[in-house]
Short mmCIF file of C-alpha atoms and ligand atoms in Angstrom, two decimals:
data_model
loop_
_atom_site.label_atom_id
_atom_site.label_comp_id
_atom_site.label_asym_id
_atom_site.label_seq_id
_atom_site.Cartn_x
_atom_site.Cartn_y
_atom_site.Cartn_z
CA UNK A 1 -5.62 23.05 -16.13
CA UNK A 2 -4.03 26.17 -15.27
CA UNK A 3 -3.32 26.22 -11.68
CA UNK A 4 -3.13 29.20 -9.42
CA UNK A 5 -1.55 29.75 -6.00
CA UNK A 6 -4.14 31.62 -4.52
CA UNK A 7 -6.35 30.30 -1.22
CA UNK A 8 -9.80 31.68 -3.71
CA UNK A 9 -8.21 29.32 -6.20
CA UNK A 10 -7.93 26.34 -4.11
CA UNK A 11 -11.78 27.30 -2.85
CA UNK A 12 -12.78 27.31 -6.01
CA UNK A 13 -11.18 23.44 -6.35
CA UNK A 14 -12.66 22.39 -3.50
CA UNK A 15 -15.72 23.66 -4.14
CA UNK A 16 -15.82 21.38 -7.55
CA UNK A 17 -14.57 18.58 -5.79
CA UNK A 18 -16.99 15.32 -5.43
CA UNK A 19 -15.48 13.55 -2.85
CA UNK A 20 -14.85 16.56 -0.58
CA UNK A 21 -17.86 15.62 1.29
CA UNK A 22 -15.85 12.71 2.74
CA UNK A 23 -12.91 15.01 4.54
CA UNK A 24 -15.29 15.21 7.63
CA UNK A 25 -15.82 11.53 7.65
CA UNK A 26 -12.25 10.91 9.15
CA UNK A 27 -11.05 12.48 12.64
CA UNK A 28 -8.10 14.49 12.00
CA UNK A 29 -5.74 15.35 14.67
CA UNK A 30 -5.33 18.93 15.98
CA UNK A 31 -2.19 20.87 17.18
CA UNK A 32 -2.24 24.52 19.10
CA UNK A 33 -6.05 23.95 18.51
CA UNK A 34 -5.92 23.64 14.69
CA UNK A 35 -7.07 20.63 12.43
CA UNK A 36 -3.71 19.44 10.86
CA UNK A 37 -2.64 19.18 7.39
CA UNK A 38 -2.27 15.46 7.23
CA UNK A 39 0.68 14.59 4.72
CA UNK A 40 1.20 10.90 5.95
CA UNK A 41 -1.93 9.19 4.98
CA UNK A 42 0.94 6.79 3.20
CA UNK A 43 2.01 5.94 6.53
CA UNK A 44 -0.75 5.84 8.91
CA UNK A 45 -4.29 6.66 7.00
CA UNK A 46 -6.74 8.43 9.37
CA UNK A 47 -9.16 6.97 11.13
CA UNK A 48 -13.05 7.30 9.30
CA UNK A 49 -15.46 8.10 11.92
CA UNK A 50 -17.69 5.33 10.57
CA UNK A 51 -15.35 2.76 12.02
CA UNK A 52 -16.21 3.20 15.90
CA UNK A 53 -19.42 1.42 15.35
CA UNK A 54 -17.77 -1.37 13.60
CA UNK A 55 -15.32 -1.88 16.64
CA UNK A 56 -18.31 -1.10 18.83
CA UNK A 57 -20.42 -4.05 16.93
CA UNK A 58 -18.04 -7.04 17.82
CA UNK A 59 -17.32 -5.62 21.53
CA UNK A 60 -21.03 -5.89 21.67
CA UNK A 61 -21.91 -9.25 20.02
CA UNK A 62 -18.65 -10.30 22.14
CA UNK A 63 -20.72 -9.29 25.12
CA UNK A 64 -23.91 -10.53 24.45
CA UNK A 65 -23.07 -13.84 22.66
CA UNK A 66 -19.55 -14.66 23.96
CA UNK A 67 -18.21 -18.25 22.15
CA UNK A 68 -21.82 -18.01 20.09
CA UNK A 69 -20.71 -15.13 18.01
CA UNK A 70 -18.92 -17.34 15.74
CA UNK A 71 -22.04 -18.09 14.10
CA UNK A 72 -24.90 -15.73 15.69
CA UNK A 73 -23.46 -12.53 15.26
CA UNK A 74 -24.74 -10.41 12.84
CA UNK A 75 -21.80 -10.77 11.22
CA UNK A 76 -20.47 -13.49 12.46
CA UNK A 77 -17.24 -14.22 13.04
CA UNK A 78 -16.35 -17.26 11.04
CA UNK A 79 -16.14 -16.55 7.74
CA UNK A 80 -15.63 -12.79 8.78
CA UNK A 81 -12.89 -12.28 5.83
CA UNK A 82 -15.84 -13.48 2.81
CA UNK A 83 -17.10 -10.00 3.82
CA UNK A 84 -14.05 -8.55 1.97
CA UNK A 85 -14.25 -11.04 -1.04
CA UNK A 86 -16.50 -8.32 -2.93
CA UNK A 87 -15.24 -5.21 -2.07
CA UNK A 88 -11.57 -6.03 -1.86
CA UNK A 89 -11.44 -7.73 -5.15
CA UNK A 90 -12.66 -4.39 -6.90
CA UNK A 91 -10.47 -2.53 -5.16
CA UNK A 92 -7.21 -4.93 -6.68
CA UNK A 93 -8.66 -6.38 -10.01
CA UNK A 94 -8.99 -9.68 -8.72
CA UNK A 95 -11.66 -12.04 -8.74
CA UNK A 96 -13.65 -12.55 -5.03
CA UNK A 97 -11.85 -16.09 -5.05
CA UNK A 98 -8.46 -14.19 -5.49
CA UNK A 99 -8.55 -12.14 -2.29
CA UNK A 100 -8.28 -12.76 1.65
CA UNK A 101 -6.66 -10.85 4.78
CA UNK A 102 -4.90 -12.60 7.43
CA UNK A 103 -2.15 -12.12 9.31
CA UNK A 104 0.28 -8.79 8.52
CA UNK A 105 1.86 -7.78 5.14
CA UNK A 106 5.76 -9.55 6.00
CA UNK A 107 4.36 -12.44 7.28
CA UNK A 108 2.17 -13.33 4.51
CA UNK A 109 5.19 -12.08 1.97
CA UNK A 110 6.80 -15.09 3.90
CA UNK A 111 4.02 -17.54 3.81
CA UNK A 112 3.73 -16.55 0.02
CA UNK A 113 6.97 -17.22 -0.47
CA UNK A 114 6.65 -20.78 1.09
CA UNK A 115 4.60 -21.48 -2.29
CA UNK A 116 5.93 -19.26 -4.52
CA UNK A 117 9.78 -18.93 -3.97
CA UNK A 118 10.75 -22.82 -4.30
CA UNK A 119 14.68 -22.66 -5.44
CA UNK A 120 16.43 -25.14 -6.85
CA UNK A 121 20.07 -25.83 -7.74
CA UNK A 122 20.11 -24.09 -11.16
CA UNK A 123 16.91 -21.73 -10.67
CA UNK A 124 17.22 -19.89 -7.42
CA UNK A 125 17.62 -16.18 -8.03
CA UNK A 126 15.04 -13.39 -6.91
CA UNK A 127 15.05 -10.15 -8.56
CA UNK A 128 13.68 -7.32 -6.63
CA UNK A 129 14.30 -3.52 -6.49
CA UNK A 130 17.77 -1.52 -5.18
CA UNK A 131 16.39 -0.17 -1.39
CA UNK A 132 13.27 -1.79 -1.16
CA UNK A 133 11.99 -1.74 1.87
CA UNK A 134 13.89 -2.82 4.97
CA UNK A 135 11.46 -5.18 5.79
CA UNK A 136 11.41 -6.77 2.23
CA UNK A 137 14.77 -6.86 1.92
CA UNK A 138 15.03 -8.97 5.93
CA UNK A 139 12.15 -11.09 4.27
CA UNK A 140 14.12 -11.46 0.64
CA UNK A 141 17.69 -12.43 2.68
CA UNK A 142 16.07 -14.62 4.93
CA UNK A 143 14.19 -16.68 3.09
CA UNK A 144 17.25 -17.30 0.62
CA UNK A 145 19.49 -18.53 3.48
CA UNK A 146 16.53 -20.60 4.94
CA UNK A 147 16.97 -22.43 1.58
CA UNK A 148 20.11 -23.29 1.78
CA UNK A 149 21.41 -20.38 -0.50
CA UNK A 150 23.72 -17.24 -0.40
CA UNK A 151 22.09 -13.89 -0.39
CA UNK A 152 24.98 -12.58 -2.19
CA UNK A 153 24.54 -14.80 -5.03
CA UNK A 154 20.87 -15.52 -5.05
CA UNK A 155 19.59 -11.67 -4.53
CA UNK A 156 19.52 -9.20 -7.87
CA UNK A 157 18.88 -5.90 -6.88
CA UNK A 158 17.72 -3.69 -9.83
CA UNK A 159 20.09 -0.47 -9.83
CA UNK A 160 18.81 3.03 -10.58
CA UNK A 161 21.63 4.69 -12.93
CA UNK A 162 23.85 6.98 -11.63
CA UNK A 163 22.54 10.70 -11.08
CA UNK A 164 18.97 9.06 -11.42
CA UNK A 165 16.21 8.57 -8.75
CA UNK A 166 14.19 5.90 -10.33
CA UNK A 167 14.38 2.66 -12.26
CA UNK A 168 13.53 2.29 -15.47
CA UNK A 169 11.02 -0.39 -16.99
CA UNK A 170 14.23 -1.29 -19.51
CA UNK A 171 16.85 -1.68 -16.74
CA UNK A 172 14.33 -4.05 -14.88
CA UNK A 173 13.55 -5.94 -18.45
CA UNK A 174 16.68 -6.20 -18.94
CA UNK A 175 17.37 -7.62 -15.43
CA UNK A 176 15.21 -10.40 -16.08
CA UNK A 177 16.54 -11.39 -19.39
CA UNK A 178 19.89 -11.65 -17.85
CA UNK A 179 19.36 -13.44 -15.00
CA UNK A 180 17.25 -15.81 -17.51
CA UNK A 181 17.28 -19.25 -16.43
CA UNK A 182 18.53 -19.10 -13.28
CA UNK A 183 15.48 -16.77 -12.46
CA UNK A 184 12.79 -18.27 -9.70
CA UNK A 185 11.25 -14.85 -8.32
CA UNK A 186 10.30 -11.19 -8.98
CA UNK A 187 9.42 -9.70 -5.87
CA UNK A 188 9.22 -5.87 -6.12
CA UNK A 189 7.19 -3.04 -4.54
CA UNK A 190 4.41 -2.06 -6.68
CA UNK A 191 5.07 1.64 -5.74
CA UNK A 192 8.74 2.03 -4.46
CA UNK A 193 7.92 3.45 -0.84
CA UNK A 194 10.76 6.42 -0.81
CA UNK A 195 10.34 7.77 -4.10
CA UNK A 196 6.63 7.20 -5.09
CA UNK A 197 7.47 5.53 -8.55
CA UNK A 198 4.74 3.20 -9.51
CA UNK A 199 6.26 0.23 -11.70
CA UNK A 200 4.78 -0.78 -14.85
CA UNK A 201 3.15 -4.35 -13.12
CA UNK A 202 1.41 -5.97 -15.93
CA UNK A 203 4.93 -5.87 -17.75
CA UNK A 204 7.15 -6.47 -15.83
CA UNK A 205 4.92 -9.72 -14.57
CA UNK A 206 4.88 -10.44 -18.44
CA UNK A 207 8.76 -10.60 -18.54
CA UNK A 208 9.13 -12.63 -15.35
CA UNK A 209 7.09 -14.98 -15.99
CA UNK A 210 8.21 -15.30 -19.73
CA UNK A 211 11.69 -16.29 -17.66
CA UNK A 212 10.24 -18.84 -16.00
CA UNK A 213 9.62 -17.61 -12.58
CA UNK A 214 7.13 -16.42 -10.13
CA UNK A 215 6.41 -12.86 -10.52
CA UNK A 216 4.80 -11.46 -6.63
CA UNK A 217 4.12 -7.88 -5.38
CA UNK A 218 4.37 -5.85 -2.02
CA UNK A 219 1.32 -3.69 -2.68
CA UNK A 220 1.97 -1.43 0.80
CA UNK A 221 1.76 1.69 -1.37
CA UNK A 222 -0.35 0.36 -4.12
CA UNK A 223 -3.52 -0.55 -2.44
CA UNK A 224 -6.56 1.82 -2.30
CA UNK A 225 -4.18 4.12 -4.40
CA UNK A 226 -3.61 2.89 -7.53
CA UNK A 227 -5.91 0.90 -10.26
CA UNK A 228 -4.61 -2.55 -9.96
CA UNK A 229 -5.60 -5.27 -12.35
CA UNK A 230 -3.91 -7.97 -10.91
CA UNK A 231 -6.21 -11.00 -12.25
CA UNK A 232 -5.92 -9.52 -15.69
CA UNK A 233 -2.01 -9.15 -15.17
CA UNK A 234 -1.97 -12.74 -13.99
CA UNK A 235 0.15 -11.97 -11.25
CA UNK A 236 0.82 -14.98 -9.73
CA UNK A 237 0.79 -13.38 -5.66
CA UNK A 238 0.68 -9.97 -3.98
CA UNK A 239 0.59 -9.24 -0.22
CA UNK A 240 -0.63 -5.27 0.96
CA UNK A 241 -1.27 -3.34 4.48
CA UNK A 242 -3.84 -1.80 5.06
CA UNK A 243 -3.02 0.80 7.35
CA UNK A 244 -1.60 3.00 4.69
CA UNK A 245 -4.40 4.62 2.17
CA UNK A 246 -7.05 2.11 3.47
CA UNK A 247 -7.14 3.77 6.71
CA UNK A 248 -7.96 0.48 8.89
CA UNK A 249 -5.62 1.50 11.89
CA UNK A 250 -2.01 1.11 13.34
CA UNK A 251 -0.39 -2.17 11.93
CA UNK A 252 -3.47 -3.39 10.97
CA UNK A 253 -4.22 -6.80 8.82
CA UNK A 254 -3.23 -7.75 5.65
CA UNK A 255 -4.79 -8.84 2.58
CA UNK A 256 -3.61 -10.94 -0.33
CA UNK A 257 -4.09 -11.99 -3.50
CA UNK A 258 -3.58 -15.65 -5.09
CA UNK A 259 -4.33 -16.00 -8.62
CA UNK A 260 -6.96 -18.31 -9.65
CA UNK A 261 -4.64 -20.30 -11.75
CA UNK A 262 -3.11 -21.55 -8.71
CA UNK A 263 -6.56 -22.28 -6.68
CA UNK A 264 -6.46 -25.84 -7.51
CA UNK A 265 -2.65 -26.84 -7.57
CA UNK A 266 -2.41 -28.86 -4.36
CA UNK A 267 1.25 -29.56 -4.52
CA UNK A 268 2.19 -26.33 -4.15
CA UNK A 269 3.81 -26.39 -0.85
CA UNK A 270 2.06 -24.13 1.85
CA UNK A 271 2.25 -23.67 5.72
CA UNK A 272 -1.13 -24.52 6.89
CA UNK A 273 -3.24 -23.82 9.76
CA UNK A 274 -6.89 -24.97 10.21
CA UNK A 275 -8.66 -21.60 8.66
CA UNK A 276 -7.23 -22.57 5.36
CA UNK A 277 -9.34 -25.58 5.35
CA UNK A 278 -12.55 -26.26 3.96
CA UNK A 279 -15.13 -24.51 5.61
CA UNK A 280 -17.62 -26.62 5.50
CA UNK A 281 -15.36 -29.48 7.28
CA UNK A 282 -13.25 -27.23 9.16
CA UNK A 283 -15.39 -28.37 12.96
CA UNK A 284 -15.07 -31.91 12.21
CA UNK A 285 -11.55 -31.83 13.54
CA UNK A 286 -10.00 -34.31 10.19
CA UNK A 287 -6.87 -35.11 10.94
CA UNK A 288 -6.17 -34.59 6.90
CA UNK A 289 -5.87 -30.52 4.93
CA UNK A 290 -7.57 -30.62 2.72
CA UNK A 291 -7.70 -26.58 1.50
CA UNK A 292 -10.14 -23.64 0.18
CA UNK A 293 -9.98 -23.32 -3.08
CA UNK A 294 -9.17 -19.93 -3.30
CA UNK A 295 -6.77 -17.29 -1.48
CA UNK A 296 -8.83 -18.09 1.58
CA UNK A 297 -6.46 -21.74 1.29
CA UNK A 298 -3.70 -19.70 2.32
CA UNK A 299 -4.85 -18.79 5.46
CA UNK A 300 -3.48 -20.32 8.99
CA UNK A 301 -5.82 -18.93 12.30
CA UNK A 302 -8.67 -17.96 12.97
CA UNK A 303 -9.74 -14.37 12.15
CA UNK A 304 -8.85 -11.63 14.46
CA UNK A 305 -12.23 -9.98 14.30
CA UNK A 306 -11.30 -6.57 15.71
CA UNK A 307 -8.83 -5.93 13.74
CA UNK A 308 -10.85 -7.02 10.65
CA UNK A 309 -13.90 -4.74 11.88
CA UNK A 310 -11.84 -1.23 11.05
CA UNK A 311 -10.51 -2.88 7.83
CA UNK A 312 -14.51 -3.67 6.98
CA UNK A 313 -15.34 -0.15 7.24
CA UNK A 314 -12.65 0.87 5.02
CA UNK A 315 -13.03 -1.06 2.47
CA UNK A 316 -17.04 -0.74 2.34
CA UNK A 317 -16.35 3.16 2.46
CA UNK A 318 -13.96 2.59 -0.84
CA UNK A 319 -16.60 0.51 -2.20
CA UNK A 320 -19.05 3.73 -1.80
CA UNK A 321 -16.66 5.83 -3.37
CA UNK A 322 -15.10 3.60 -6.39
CA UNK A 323 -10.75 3.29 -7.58
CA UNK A 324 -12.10 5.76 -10.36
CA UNK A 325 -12.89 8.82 -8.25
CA UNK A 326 -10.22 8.50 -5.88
CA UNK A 327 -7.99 8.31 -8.73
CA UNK A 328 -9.10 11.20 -10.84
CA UNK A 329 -8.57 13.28 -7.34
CA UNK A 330 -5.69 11.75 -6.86
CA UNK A 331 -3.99 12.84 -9.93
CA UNK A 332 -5.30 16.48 -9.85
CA UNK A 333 -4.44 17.21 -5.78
CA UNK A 334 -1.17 15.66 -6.69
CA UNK A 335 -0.47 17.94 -9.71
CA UNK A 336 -1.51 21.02 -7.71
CA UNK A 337 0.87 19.86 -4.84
CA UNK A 338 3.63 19.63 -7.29
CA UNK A 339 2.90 23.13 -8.67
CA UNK A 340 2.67 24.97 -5.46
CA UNK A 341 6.15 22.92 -4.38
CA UNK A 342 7.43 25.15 -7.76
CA UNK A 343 6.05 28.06 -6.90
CA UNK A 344 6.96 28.33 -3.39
CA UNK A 345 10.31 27.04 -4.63
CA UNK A 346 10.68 29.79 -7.11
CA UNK A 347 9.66 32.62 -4.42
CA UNK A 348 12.10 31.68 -1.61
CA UNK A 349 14.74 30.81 -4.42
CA UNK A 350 14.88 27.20 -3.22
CA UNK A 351 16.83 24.13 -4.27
CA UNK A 352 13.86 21.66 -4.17
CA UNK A 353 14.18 18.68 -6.29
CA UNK A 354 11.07 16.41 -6.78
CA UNK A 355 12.37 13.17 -6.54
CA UNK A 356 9.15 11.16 -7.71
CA UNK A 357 8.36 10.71 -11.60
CA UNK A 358 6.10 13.45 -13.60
CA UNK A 359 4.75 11.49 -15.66
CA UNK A 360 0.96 10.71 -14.30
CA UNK A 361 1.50 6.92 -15.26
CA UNK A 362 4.41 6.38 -13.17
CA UNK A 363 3.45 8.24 -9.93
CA UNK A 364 0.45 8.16 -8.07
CA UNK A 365 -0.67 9.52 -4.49
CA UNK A 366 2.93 11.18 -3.37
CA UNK A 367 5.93 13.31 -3.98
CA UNK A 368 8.72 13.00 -2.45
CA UNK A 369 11.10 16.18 -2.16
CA UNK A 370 14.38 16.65 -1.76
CA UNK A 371 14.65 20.06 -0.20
CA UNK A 372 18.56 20.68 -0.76
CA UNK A 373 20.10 22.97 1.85
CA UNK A 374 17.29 22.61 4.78
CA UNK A 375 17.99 20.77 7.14
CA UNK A 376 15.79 19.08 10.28
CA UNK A 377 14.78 22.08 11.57
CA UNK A 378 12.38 22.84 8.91
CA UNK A 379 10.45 19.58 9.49
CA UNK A 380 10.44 20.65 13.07
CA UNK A 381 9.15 23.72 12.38
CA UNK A 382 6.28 22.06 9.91
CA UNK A 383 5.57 19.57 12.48
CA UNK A 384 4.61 22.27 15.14
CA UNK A 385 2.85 24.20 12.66
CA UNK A 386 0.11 21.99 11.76
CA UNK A 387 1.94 20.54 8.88
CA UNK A 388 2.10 16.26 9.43
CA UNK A 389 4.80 15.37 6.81
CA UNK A 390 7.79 12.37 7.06
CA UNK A 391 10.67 12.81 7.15
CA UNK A 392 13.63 10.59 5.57
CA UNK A 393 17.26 11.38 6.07
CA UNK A 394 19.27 13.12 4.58
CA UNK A 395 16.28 15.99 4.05
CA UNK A 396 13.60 14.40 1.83
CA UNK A 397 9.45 14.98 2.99
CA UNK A 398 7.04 13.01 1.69
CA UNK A 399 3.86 14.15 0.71
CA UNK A 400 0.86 12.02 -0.13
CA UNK A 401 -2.13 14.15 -0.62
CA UNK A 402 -4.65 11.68 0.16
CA UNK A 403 -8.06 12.32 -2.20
CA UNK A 404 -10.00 10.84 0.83
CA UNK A 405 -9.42 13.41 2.90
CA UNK A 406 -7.02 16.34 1.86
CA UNK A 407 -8.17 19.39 0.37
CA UNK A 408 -7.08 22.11 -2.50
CA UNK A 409 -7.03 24.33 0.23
CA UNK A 410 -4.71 21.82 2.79
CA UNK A 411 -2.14 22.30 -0.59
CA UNK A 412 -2.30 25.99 -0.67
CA UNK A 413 -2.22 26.70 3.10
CA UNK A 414 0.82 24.16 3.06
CA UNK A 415 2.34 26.52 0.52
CA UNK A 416 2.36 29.11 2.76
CA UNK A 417 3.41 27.32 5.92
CA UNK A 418 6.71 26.19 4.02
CA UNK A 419 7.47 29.33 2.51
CA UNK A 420 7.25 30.95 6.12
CA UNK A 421 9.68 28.49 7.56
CA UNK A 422 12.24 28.42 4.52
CA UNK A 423 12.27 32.31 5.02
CA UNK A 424 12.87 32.25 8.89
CA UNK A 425 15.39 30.02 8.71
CA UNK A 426 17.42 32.09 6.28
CA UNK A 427 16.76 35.70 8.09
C1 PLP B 1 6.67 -1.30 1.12
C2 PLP B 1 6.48 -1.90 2.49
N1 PLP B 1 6.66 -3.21 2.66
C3 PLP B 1 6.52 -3.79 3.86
C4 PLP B 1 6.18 -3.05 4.96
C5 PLP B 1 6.10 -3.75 6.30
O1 PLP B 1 4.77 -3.90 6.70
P1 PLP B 1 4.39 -4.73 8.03
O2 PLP B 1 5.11 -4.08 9.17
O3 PLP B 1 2.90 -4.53 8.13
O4 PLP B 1 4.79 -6.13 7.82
C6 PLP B 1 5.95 -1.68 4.83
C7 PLP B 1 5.58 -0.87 6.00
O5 PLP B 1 5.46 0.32 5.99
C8 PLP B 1 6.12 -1.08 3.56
O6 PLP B 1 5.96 0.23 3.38
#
């Protein structure tokens, strides 16, 4: 499509747009009295409107049944997470079995790990990406010295070549070929949070696995963003947030993803807690685990059922609304972003340097800009203008133009809004 940089033009996109009806279902903050342009939905996701009365429903069943909601709530509290089995699994490619949410998205990378990262003396390494996230990379070290081993040695980062943002699908292939029998776990980020690059998953877990190993994902920036097929991939474990684009709220639960093949191996070591066991036994106290067969096996305490109540309404609202739609907007707001970000660049004779792929297959809901020669002041200056974008040293915003909730117009008025504070900063 030929895109212009005109506010009509935008309109006119909007105006076409099939899930615009859903902007006003979230609550967007306002500054100096105007609704925001919210770039950070890849951060913190707003929060739906729907999900009050969710919050609202366990506060009340709380009230009125105390202890007895556990079983006489409407939805009671229980078996809370087999709520998500259905939605959830569409939303990753899995199979209802396949999914759960506990806990948050480090510790279950840990407790994943406890199955799925098992070293031994001549198979011990883990492959995962150059700068993955901190937290990965604590979780990654960690877990290598709890087992005896030397990060050092045991940890393969995959490089980007020099004068090049991303990593390519050969340097990773080759990676794992290299590291060959020694190999015991891929664990990368399904898209790399900094740049946006979404990594060729069914692949890659083809190679890893060919090696021998594990093959897991940190799906932070994946879920509710990108069409994941992670049964079909036979991925063997991935761990997501859900705070990010499936707007559940502030450091919100987790969900997961065993694959089925591994339902019914029970000497795969695990660190258990009395949710993971079978349901239908779990009140008779037995002294002896004896685990779900399914993802739900994985999980330790009982459910924290108002944190899971936001999550609920997010993932019934994605169930309304389907990976297909989101994604089609996804890839057209982005692509407009992009070409306003060249326009404006062009007009205020700018240095900006996209840092995220352009090819549609290998980027999904952000783009990450490095905007050579500004400095802080110009996210200051977009902050207090309405314009909610992060920030990452040394000057790179990231955008994620959420199809939820942002508009053709958000990407046109942000336009503007940048080009204004590029210019006063140079007069
Ligand atoms: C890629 C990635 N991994 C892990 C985390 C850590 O998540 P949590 O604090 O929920 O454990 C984040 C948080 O933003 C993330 O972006």
């Amino acid at each position: 499509m030929d895109f212009q940089n005109t506010r009509e033009f935008a309109q006119q996109l909007d105006a076409k747009d099939k899930l615009a009806k859903y902007r006003d279902e979230f609550i967007f903050p306002h500054v100096n009295g105007k609704q925001v342009i919210y770039f950070t939905g890849n951060s913190l996701g707003l929060q739906p409107k729907r999900t009050k009365a969710y919050v609202d429903e366990v506060m009340d069943d709380w009230a009125k049944l105390a202890v007895e909601g556990h079983f006489y709530a409407d939805k009671p509290w229980w078996d809370y997470q087999e709520r998500f089995a259905a939605p959830l699994s569409k939303i990753v490619g899995a199979l209802p079995s396949e999914v759960t949410v506990m806990n948050t998205l480090t510790v279950n990378l840990h407790l994943l790990m406890v199955s799925f990262y098992r070293p031994i003396k001549k198979r011990y390494k883990i492959i995962c990406e150059e700068k993955a996230f901190p937290s990965d990379q604590y979780m990654i070290q960690t877990q290598v010295k709890f087992h005896g081993f030397d990060p050092a040695d045991a940890i393969v980062e995959i490089k980007r070549r020099k004068g090049e943002h991303n990593i390519r699908l050969e340097d990773v292939l080759a990676t794992i070929d290299q590291v060959g029998d020694e190999l015991a776990l891929v664990l990368i980020g399904g898209v790399n949070y900094y740049t946006g690059q979404v990594f060729d998953m069914k692949t890659i877990t083809k190679a890893g696995q060919a090696a021998g190993a594990y093959v897991g994902w940190d799906l932070a920036h994946a879920a509710g963003n990108i069409a994941l097929e992670l049964h079909d991939w036979n991925v063997d474990f991935a761990a997501w947030c859900s705070y990010k684009y499936m707007n559940s709220g502030p450091g919100n639960a987790s969900g997961c993803f065993v694959h089925e093949m591994h339902h019914n191996d029970l000497d795969l070591p695990r660190f258990a807690g009395w949710w993971g066991h079978n349901k239908e036994r779990r009140f008779l106290m037995e002294p002896q685990f004896n685990p779900v067969r399914g993802a739900d096996g994985w999980q330790v305490s009982n459910l924290p059922i108002l944190s899971l109540a936001p999550y609920l309404a997010s993932v019934e609202m994605f169930d309304e609304v389907g990976m297909p739609a989101l994604i089609q907007k996804r890839d057209q707001i982005t692509s407009y972003l992009e070409f306003i970000l060249h326009e404006i660049d062009h007009e205020v004779h700018g240095n900006f340097e996209i840092l995220t792929p352009t090819e549609p297959a290998e980027r999904a809901c952000q783009l990450s800009v490095f905007l050579h020669g500004e400095g802080r002041a110009l996210f200051d200056y977009l902050m207090k203008a309405g314009v909610i974008v992060d920030w990452r040293e040394p000057n790179v915003i990231r955008l994620a133009p959420v199809p939820f909730y942002c508009s053709y117009e958000d990407m046109y008025e942000f336009g503007q809004v940048l080009k204004a504070g590029i210019l006063s900063h140079k007069k």
